[in-house]
Amino acid sequence: MWLPLATGVYMAVEQMPALPEAAQSIGAQERKKTLWKRIREGRVAYLMLMPTFIFLLIFMYYPALLGLYRSLFKWSAGLQGKFIGIDNFVRLFTKDKVFLNSLDNMLQLAAWYVVSTVGVSLFIAILIHRLRRGRTQYTFRLLMILPVVIPSIVPLMLWKFIYDFKVGPLNVFLTWAGLETWTRPWLADPNVALYAVMLRNFPWVDGVAILILLAGLQAIPYEIVESAMIDGAGEMRRFWSIELPLIAGQIKLISVLTIMWGVQEFTAVFAMTQGGPINSTMVPGMWMYFNAFSVGKMGYASSIGVVLFLITLVLTVVNMKYITTEEY
Amino acid sequence: MSVDTSDPKPISAVSAGQQVAIFKRGDWWRTVVLSLFWLGAILPMVMAFFISFKTLSQFARQPFILTSPLHWENYDLAWQVVQQFILNSLIISSVTVIGVLLCASLSAYAFGILDFPGRHILFYMVLTLMMVPSALTLIPSFVLVKDLRLLNTYWAMILPWIASGQVFAMFILRTFFESLPKELFDAARIDGASEWQSYWRIALPLSKSMLGVAAILNILGTWNNLIWPFLTVTRQDLLPLTPGLWTYQTANFTRYGLMMAGILIGSIPLVILFIFTSRWFVAGLTSGAIKV
């Protein structure tokens, strides 16, 4: 499931151009008032904003700015930092093989998350949408969201068990099927660990994505579909020529959300492998955590945080300029 | 002149009817495919359920299929540990969600209904926060919480989570407040109501369902957070559910029955929440797609 934060990034993009319209309705007499007078009249508003901004200043702005600032320091926990300019970043991109490798892993994971989420969810959403009986449709919609309410740590733990070398069902199954040579310690073998993390949660049912796509499908006016059917369009034609173009917006939304989430996410790696074995499943977030809290290189770890921030920023800008459409 | 009251049969009716019949016939295989997907998705939970009744020797003999006798005591033992995590999570998530709703609805009212100098600048100040990933703030937040001597308290989670959670809730609520008819608030003002009264008596009661959606999203977020509580709380008795279950699994990884029982118990609270608020759940989970 995506973080609300990631959803937030997307919404923020959507909202950028839309100025609150009340601002334009300030009457002529209002404008004549001095600024001071208007500020005094607005004091209720400032009071209402106060709790929000107190929290934001202390727990959001301050840490965010400090994170940017501290990335320029050689800084260990509890010690006075030493300013070293952009050395941390230079080292990240020239000397730190683990970090470069973690970027590669991150890209692979994010790419797979997008493909599997969009592919499987689209297939399921179309199937549910084509169900004729309303009750069946409703039931499946409900069933598909149900897994969302299981705490997200639970599937991670269960899949860690499924991949277990000795008792894990996967190896037991392979042995039973006569494929003993295929069995391996899935999460402890550096050659396959990343793919084991990637392919967890088979068959990749994502209730949220399904709901979003289904909402898009159901918003398609029935007349369009009907007229196409009268013209003799079959199931496949109906999908490619009508439904797919009309839910392109939802598919883009899901892709953007999933990429943003895939860049930052390291809970799965944290819970299943901690980045191991031999850093084969390392992702930037996990590497940052390790540097900061296991070896105490806080400044260096902050610079990884800044890199992640910049990636998010670039993705947001690209999305805002080239991808976001207004059609849904 | 007699009027033909029977509906004229459109030419397409027959073919459309046949189409419908074909569709209904297609329902069975769709049902089968969808059921397979769903079963695949919940298979790990079914496995956990079967294993949760086993002792170690039962597991060694027949790991994945239910065998009698059922050992309910696994649940008893797991409950002894997990109940504390659930209680902690309930406290942390509910205090957080109350704080979030209060702050967010107040600021949403100010941004959505009121007009004051600096409104745009302040609004964009909040908006830019949405692009800050948690990775950037993780380390400084930890240092901050440590300096405030909040480590190993509920506040280490509650305060930062109110700060980060209110941003998203504020956006949902602001959009909703803006959609309310302006006349409502004008009328209240004419009748001499203060802005605080309009907020409390008009805006809030009208936005109950939106508050519900914001609350659900916030609870899901805090309930599922693993890294932050794991970082800021080292005392076992203060851990919320997600990191609690994780440490529980690490400690009991080879006591399979016990481990699975704990995992299943830990899954129940959100399911109960879902049963009572499924409408808000659905609205909340798709709210990313609603154009806000």
Short mmCIF file of N, CA and C in Angstrom, two decimals, chain A residues 103-209:
data_model
loop_
_atom_site.label_atom_id
_atom_site.label_comp_id
_atom_site.label_asym_id
_atom_site.label_seq_id
_atom_site.Cartn_x
_atom_site.Cartn_y
_atom_site.Cartn_z
N LEU A 103 21.07 1.84 -5.70
CA LEU A 103 20.26 2.59 -6.67
C LEU A 103 19.74 1.66 -7.76
N ASP A 104 20.63 0.77 -8.21
CA ASP A 104 20.24 -0.21 -9.22
C ASP A 104 19.11 -1.10 -8.70
N ASN A 105 19.28 -1.60 -7.46
CA ASN A 105 18.23 -2.42 -6.86
C ASN A 105 16.91 -1.67 -6.76
N MET A 106 17.02 -0.39 -6.36
CA MET A 106 15.82 0.44 -6.22
C MET A 106 15.09 0.55 -7.55
N LEU A 107 15.86 0.78 -8.63
CA LEU A 107 15.24 0.90 -9.95
C LEU A 107 14.54 -0.40 -10.34
N GLN A 108 15.23 -1.53 -10.10
CA GLN A 108 14.62 -2.82 -10.45
C GLN A 108 13.33 -3.05 -9.67
N LEU A 109 13.40 -2.77 -8.36
CA LEU A 109 12.21 -2.97 -7.53
C LEU A 109 11.06 -2.07 -7.99
N ALA A 110 11.38 -0.78 -8.17
CA ALA A 110 10.33 0.17 -8.54
C ALA A 110 9.72 -0.22 -9.88
N ALA A 111 10.58 -0.62 -10.84
CA ALA A 111 10.07 -1.00 -12.16
C ALA A 111 9.14 -2.20 -12.02
N TRP A 112 9.56 -3.17 -11.23
CA TRP A 112 8.72 -4.35 -11.07
C TRP A 112 7.40 -4.01 -10.37
N TYR A 113 7.49 -3.15 -9.34
CA TYR A 113 6.27 -2.77 -8.63
C TYR A 113 5.27 -2.14 -9.60
N VAL A 114 5.76 -1.28 -10.49
CA VAL A 114 4.85 -0.63 -11.44
C VAL A 114 4.23 -1.66 -12.36
N VAL A 115 5.10 -2.52 -12.95
CA VAL A 115 4.59 -3.50 -13.91
C VAL A 115 3.57 -4.43 -13.26
N SER A 116 3.93 -4.96 -12.08
CA SER A 116 3.03 -5.94 -11.46
C SER A 116 1.75 -5.27 -10.96
N THR A 117 1.89 -4.08 -10.38
CA THR A 117 0.69 -3.42 -9.85
C THR A 117 -0.27 -3.07 -10.98
N VAL A 118 0.26 -2.41 -12.01
CA VAL A 118 -0.62 -2.01 -13.10
C VAL A 118 -1.17 -3.23 -13.83
N GLY A 119 -0.29 -4.17 -14.16
CA GLY A 119 -0.72 -5.34 -14.94
C GLY A 119 -1.80 -6.14 -14.24
N VAL A 120 -1.49 -6.61 -13.04
CA VAL A 120 -2.43 -7.48 -12.33
C VAL A 120 -3.70 -6.73 -11.96
N SER A 121 -3.54 -5.50 -11.47
CA SER A 121 -4.73 -4.75 -11.04
C SER A 121 -5.65 -4.45 -12.22
N LEU A 122 -5.04 -4.15 -13.36
CA LEU A 122 -5.85 -3.87 -14.54
C LEU A 122 -6.64 -5.10 -14.94
N PHE A 123 -5.96 -6.24 -14.96
CA PHE A 123 -6.61 -7.49 -15.32
C PHE A 123 -7.79 -7.78 -14.39
N ILE A 124 -7.53 -7.67 -13.09
CA ILE A 124 -8.58 -7.97 -12.12
C ILE A 124 -9.72 -6.96 -12.22
N ALA A 125 -9.36 -5.67 -12.37
CA ALA A 125 -10.40 -4.64 -12.44
C ALA A 125 -11.30 -4.88 -13.66
N ILE A 126 -10.68 -5.22 -14.80
CA ILE A 126 -11.48 -5.48 -16.00
C ILE A 126 -12.41 -6.68 -15.77
N LEU A 127 -11.85 -7.73 -15.17
CA LEU A 127 -12.68 -8.92 -14.92
C LEU A 127 -13.87 -8.56 -14.03
N ILE A 128 -13.61 -7.82 -12.97
CA ILE A 128 -14.71 -7.46 -12.06
C ILE A 128 -15.72 -6.59 -12.80
N HIS A 129 -15.19 -5.66 -13.59
CA HIS A 129 -16.09 -4.74 -14.31
C HIS A 129 -16.98 -5.49 -15.30
N ARG A 130 -16.45 -6.55 -15.90
CA ARG A 130 -17.24 -7.28 -16.90
C ARG A 130 -18.25 -8.24 -16.27
N LEU A 131 -18.14 -8.45 -14.96
CA LEU A 131 -19.11 -9.35 -14.32
C LEU A 131 -20.49 -8.76 -14.51
N ARG A 132 -21.43 -9.60 -14.87
CA ARG A 132 -22.76 -9.09 -15.17
C ARG A 132 -23.62 -8.93 -13.93
N ARG A 133 -23.45 -9.86 -13.00
CA ARG A 133 -24.31 -9.79 -11.82
C ARG A 133 -23.76 -8.78 -10.82
N GLY A 134 -24.59 -7.82 -10.45
CA GLY A 134 -24.15 -6.77 -9.54
C GLY A 134 -23.66 -7.31 -8.21
N ARG A 135 -24.30 -8.32 -7.72
CA ARG A 135 -23.92 -8.87 -6.41
C ARG A 135 -22.53 -9.48 -6.44
N THR A 136 -22.25 -10.24 -7.50
CA THR A 136 -20.92 -10.85 -7.62
C THR A 136 -19.87 -9.76 -7.71
N GLN A 137 -20.21 -8.74 -8.49
CA GLN A 137 -19.29 -7.63 -8.66
C GLN A 137 -18.95 -7.00 -7.30
N TYR A 138 -20.00 -6.72 -6.55
CA TYR A 138 -19.85 -6.09 -5.25
C TYR A 138 -19.01 -6.98 -4.33
N THR A 139 -19.32 -8.29 -4.34
CA THR A 139 -18.60 -9.21 -3.46
C THR A 139 -17.11 -9.21 -3.76
N PHE A 140 -16.77 -9.28 -5.05
CA PHE A 140 -15.35 -9.33 -5.40
C PHE A 140 -14.64 -8.03 -5.07
N ARG A 141 -15.37 -6.93 -5.26
CA ARG A 141 -14.77 -5.65 -4.93
C ARG A 141 -14.38 -5.64 -3.44
N LEU A 142 -15.30 -6.11 -2.62
CA LEU A 142 -15.06 -6.14 -1.19
C LEU A 142 -13.92 -7.11 -0.84
N LEU A 143 -13.96 -8.30 -1.48
CA LEU A 143 -12.94 -9.30 -1.18
C LEU A 143 -11.54 -8.79 -1.53
N MET A 144 -11.45 -8.06 -2.64
CA MET A 144 -10.13 -7.60 -3.08
C MET A 144 -9.55 -6.52 -2.16
N ILE A 145 -10.44 -5.74 -1.49
CA ILE A 145 -9.89 -4.73 -0.57
C ILE A 145 -9.52 -5.36 0.77
N LEU A 146 -10.14 -6.48 1.10
CA LEU A 146 -9.91 -7.04 2.43
C LEU A 146 -8.43 -7.16 2.81
N PRO A 147 -7.57 -7.69 1.93
CA PRO A 147 -6.15 -7.82 2.33
C PRO A 147 -5.51 -6.51 2.74
N VAL A 148 -6.08 -5.36 2.29
CA VAL A 148 -5.49 -4.07 2.65
C VAL A 148 -5.54 -3.84 4.16
N VAL A 149 -6.55 -4.39 4.83
CA VAL A 149 -6.68 -4.10 6.26
C VAL A 149 -5.84 -5.03 7.12
N ILE A 150 -5.11 -5.94 6.50
CA ILE A 150 -4.15 -6.71 7.29
C ILE A 150 -2.90 -5.85 7.44
N PRO A 151 -2.38 -5.69 8.66
CA PRO A 151 -1.21 -4.82 8.83
C PRO A 151 -0.12 -5.20 7.83
N SER A 152 0.50 -4.18 7.23
CA SER A 152 1.39 -4.47 6.11
C SER A 152 2.62 -5.28 6.53
N ILE A 153 2.89 -5.33 7.82
CA ILE A 153 4.04 -6.13 8.27
C ILE A 153 3.71 -7.62 8.18
N VAL A 154 2.42 -7.97 8.26
CA VAL A 154 2.05 -9.39 8.33
C VAL A 154 2.44 -10.16 7.07
N PRO A 155 2.06 -9.70 5.86
CA PRO A 155 2.52 -10.43 4.68
C PRO A 155 4.05 -10.51 4.58
N LEU A 156 4.74 -9.46 5.01
CA LEU A 156 6.20 -9.50 4.96
C LEU A 156 6.74 -10.64 5.83
N MET A 157 6.16 -10.78 7.03
CA MET A 157 6.62 -11.82 7.94
C MET A 157 6.26 -13.20 7.40
N LEU A 158 5.05 -13.31 6.86
CA LEU A 158 4.63 -14.60 6.34
C LEU A 158 5.48 -15.02 5.15
N TRP A 159 5.83 -14.05 4.29
CA TRP A 159 6.66 -14.41 3.14
C TRP A 159 8.08 -14.73 3.55
N LYS A 160 8.54 -14.10 4.62
CA LYS A 160 9.85 -14.48 5.13
C LYS A 160 9.83 -15.95 5.55
N PHE A 161 8.71 -16.35 6.12
CA PHE A 161 8.55 -17.75 6.51
C PHE A 161 8.43 -18.65 5.28
N ILE A 162 7.67 -18.20 4.29
CA ILE A 162 7.47 -19.00 3.08
C ILE A 162 8.81 -19.28 2.40
N TYR A 163 9.72 -18.30 2.45
CA TYR A 163 11.02 -18.44 1.80
C TYR A 163 12.04 -19.19 2.66
N ASP A 164 11.63 -19.59 3.86
CA ASP A 164 12.58 -20.22 4.78
C ASP A 164 13.19 -21.48 4.16
N PHE A 165 14.50 -21.67 4.42
CA PHE A 165 15.20 -22.77 3.76
C PHE A 165 14.69 -24.14 4.20
N LYS A 166 14.56 -24.31 5.53
CA LYS A 166 14.26 -25.66 6.02
C LYS A 166 12.77 -25.98 6.00
N VAL A 167 11.95 -25.08 6.53
CA VAL A 167 10.53 -25.42 6.69
C VAL A 167 9.62 -24.61 5.78
N GLY A 168 10.17 -23.68 5.02
CA GLY A 168 9.32 -22.81 4.21
C GLY A 168 8.52 -23.59 3.18
N PRO A 169 7.24 -23.25 3.04
CA PRO A 169 6.37 -23.96 2.11
C PRO A 169 6.89 -23.98 0.68
N LEU A 170 7.62 -22.94 0.27
CA LEU A 170 8.09 -22.90 -1.11
C LEU A 170 9.03 -24.07 -1.38
N ASN A 171 10.02 -24.25 -0.50
CA ASN A 171 10.94 -25.37 -0.70
C ASN A 171 10.26 -26.71 -0.50
N VAL A 172 9.35 -26.77 0.45
CA VAL A 172 8.61 -28.02 0.66
C VAL A 172 7.85 -28.38 -0.60
N PHE A 173 7.23 -27.37 -1.21
CA PHE A 173 6.47 -27.59 -2.43
C PHE A 173 7.39 -28.06 -3.56
N LEU A 174 8.52 -27.39 -3.72
CA LEU A 174 9.45 -27.76 -4.79
C LEU A 174 9.95 -29.19 -4.62
N THR A 175 10.25 -29.56 -3.37
CA THR A 175 10.69 -30.92 -3.10
C THR A 175 9.59 -31.91 -3.46
N TRP A 176 8.38 -31.57 -3.07
CA TRP A 176 7.22 -32.44 -3.34
C TRP A 176 7.04 -32.60 -4.85
N ALA A 177 7.30 -31.52 -5.61
CA ALA A 177 7.09 -31.56 -7.05
C ALA A 177 8.29 -32.18 -7.77
N GLY A 178 9.26 -32.66 -7.01
CA GLY A 178 10.41 -33.30 -7.63
C GLY A 178 11.45 -32.33 -8.16
N LEU A 179 11.39 -31.09 -7.71
CA LEU A 179 12.34 -30.09 -8.21
C LEU A 179 13.34 -29.73 -7.12
N GLU A 180 13.87 -30.76 -6.45
CA GLU A 180 14.72 -30.50 -5.29
C GLU A 180 15.91 -29.63 -5.62
N THR A 181 16.40 -29.73 -6.86
CA THR A 181 17.57 -28.92 -7.22
C THR A 181 17.25 -27.44 -7.20
N TRP A 182 15.97 -27.10 -7.27
CA TRP A 182 15.60 -25.68 -7.28
C TRP A 182 15.57 -25.07 -5.89
N THR A 183 15.46 -25.92 -4.87
CA THR A 183 15.33 -25.38 -3.52
C THR A 183 16.61 -24.65 -3.13
N ARG A 184 16.41 -23.58 -2.38
CA ARG A 184 17.56 -22.80 -1.91
C ARG A 184 17.10 -21.91 -0.77
N PRO A 185 18.05 -21.38 -0.01
CA PRO A 185 17.66 -20.39 1.02
C PRO A 185 17.35 -19.06 0.34
N TRP A 186 16.11 -18.87 -0.04
CA TRP A 186 15.75 -17.79 -0.95
C TRP A 186 16.23 -16.42 -0.50
N LEU A 187 16.09 -16.14 0.79
CA LEU A 187 16.46 -14.80 1.25
C LEU A 187 17.91 -14.72 1.70
N ALA A 188 18.62 -15.86 1.70
CA ALA A 188 20.01 -15.84 2.15
C ALA A 188 20.97 -16.11 1.00
N ASP A 189 20.45 -16.27 -0.19
CA ASP A 189 21.29 -16.50 -1.36
C ASP A 189 21.42 -15.18 -2.12
N PRO A 190 22.63 -14.59 -2.15
CA PRO A 190 22.78 -13.27 -2.76
C PRO A 190 22.33 -13.22 -4.22
N ASN A 191 22.31 -14.36 -4.88
CA ASN A 191 21.92 -14.34 -6.29
C ASN A 191 20.42 -14.19 -6.49
N VAL A 192 19.62 -14.64 -5.54
CA VAL A 192 18.18 -14.60 -5.74
C VAL A 192 17.44 -13.73 -4.72
N ALA A 193 18.14 -13.27 -3.69
CA ALA A 193 17.44 -12.59 -2.58
C ALA A 193 16.63 -11.40 -3.08
N LEU A 194 17.22 -10.61 -3.98
CA LEU A 194 16.50 -9.42 -4.47
C LEU A 194 15.21 -9.84 -5.17
N TYR A 195 15.29 -10.91 -5.95
CA TYR A 195 14.09 -11.34 -6.68
C TYR A 195 13.07 -11.95 -5.73
N ALA A 196 13.56 -12.58 -4.67
CA ALA A 196 12.64 -13.11 -3.67
C ALA A 196 11.86 -11.97 -3.01
N VAL A 197 12.60 -10.90 -2.68
CA VAL A 197 11.92 -9.73 -2.09
C VAL A 197 10.93 -9.15 -3.10
N MET A 198 11.38 -9.07 -4.34
CA MET A 198 10.57 -8.47 -5.40
C MET A 198 9.27 -9.25 -5.63
N LEU A 199 9.39 -10.57 -5.69
CA LEU A 199 8.24 -11.39 -6.08
C LEU A 199 7.37 -11.81 -4.90
N ARG A 200 7.64 -11.25 -3.71
CA ARG A 200 6.79 -11.58 -2.57
C ARG A 200 5.34 -11.16 -2.89
N ASN A 201 4.42 -11.61 -2.06
CA ASN A 201 3.01 -11.25 -2.22
C ASN A 201 2.38 -11.77 -3.50
N PHE A 202 3.02 -12.77 -4.16
CA PHE A 202 2.35 -13.39 -5.29
C PHE A 202 0.92 -13.72 -4.90
N PRO A 203 -0.12 -13.51 -5.67
CA PRO A 203 -0.16 -12.99 -7.05
C PRO A 203 -0.36 -11.47 -7.16
N TRP A 204 0.21 -10.72 -6.27
CA TRP A 204 0.30 -9.25 -6.38
C TRP A 204 -1.05 -8.57 -6.55
N VAL A 205 -2.00 -9.02 -5.78
CA VAL A 205 -3.29 -8.34 -5.77
C VAL A 205 -3.16 -7.06 -4.94
N ASP A 206 -3.48 -5.93 -5.53
CA ASP A 206 -3.38 -4.66 -4.83
C ASP A 206 -4.76 -4.00 -4.79
N GLY A 207 -5.41 -4.12 -3.64
CA GLY A 207 -6.78 -3.68 -3.52
C GLY A 207 -7.00 -2.22 -3.87
N VAL A 208 -6.06 -1.37 -3.47
CA VAL A 208 -6.22 0.07 -3.70
C VAL A 208 -6.19 0.37 -5.19
N ALA A 209 -5.18 -0.21 -5.89
CA ALA A 209 -5.08 0.03 -7.33
C ALA A 209 -6.32 -0.50 -8.04
#
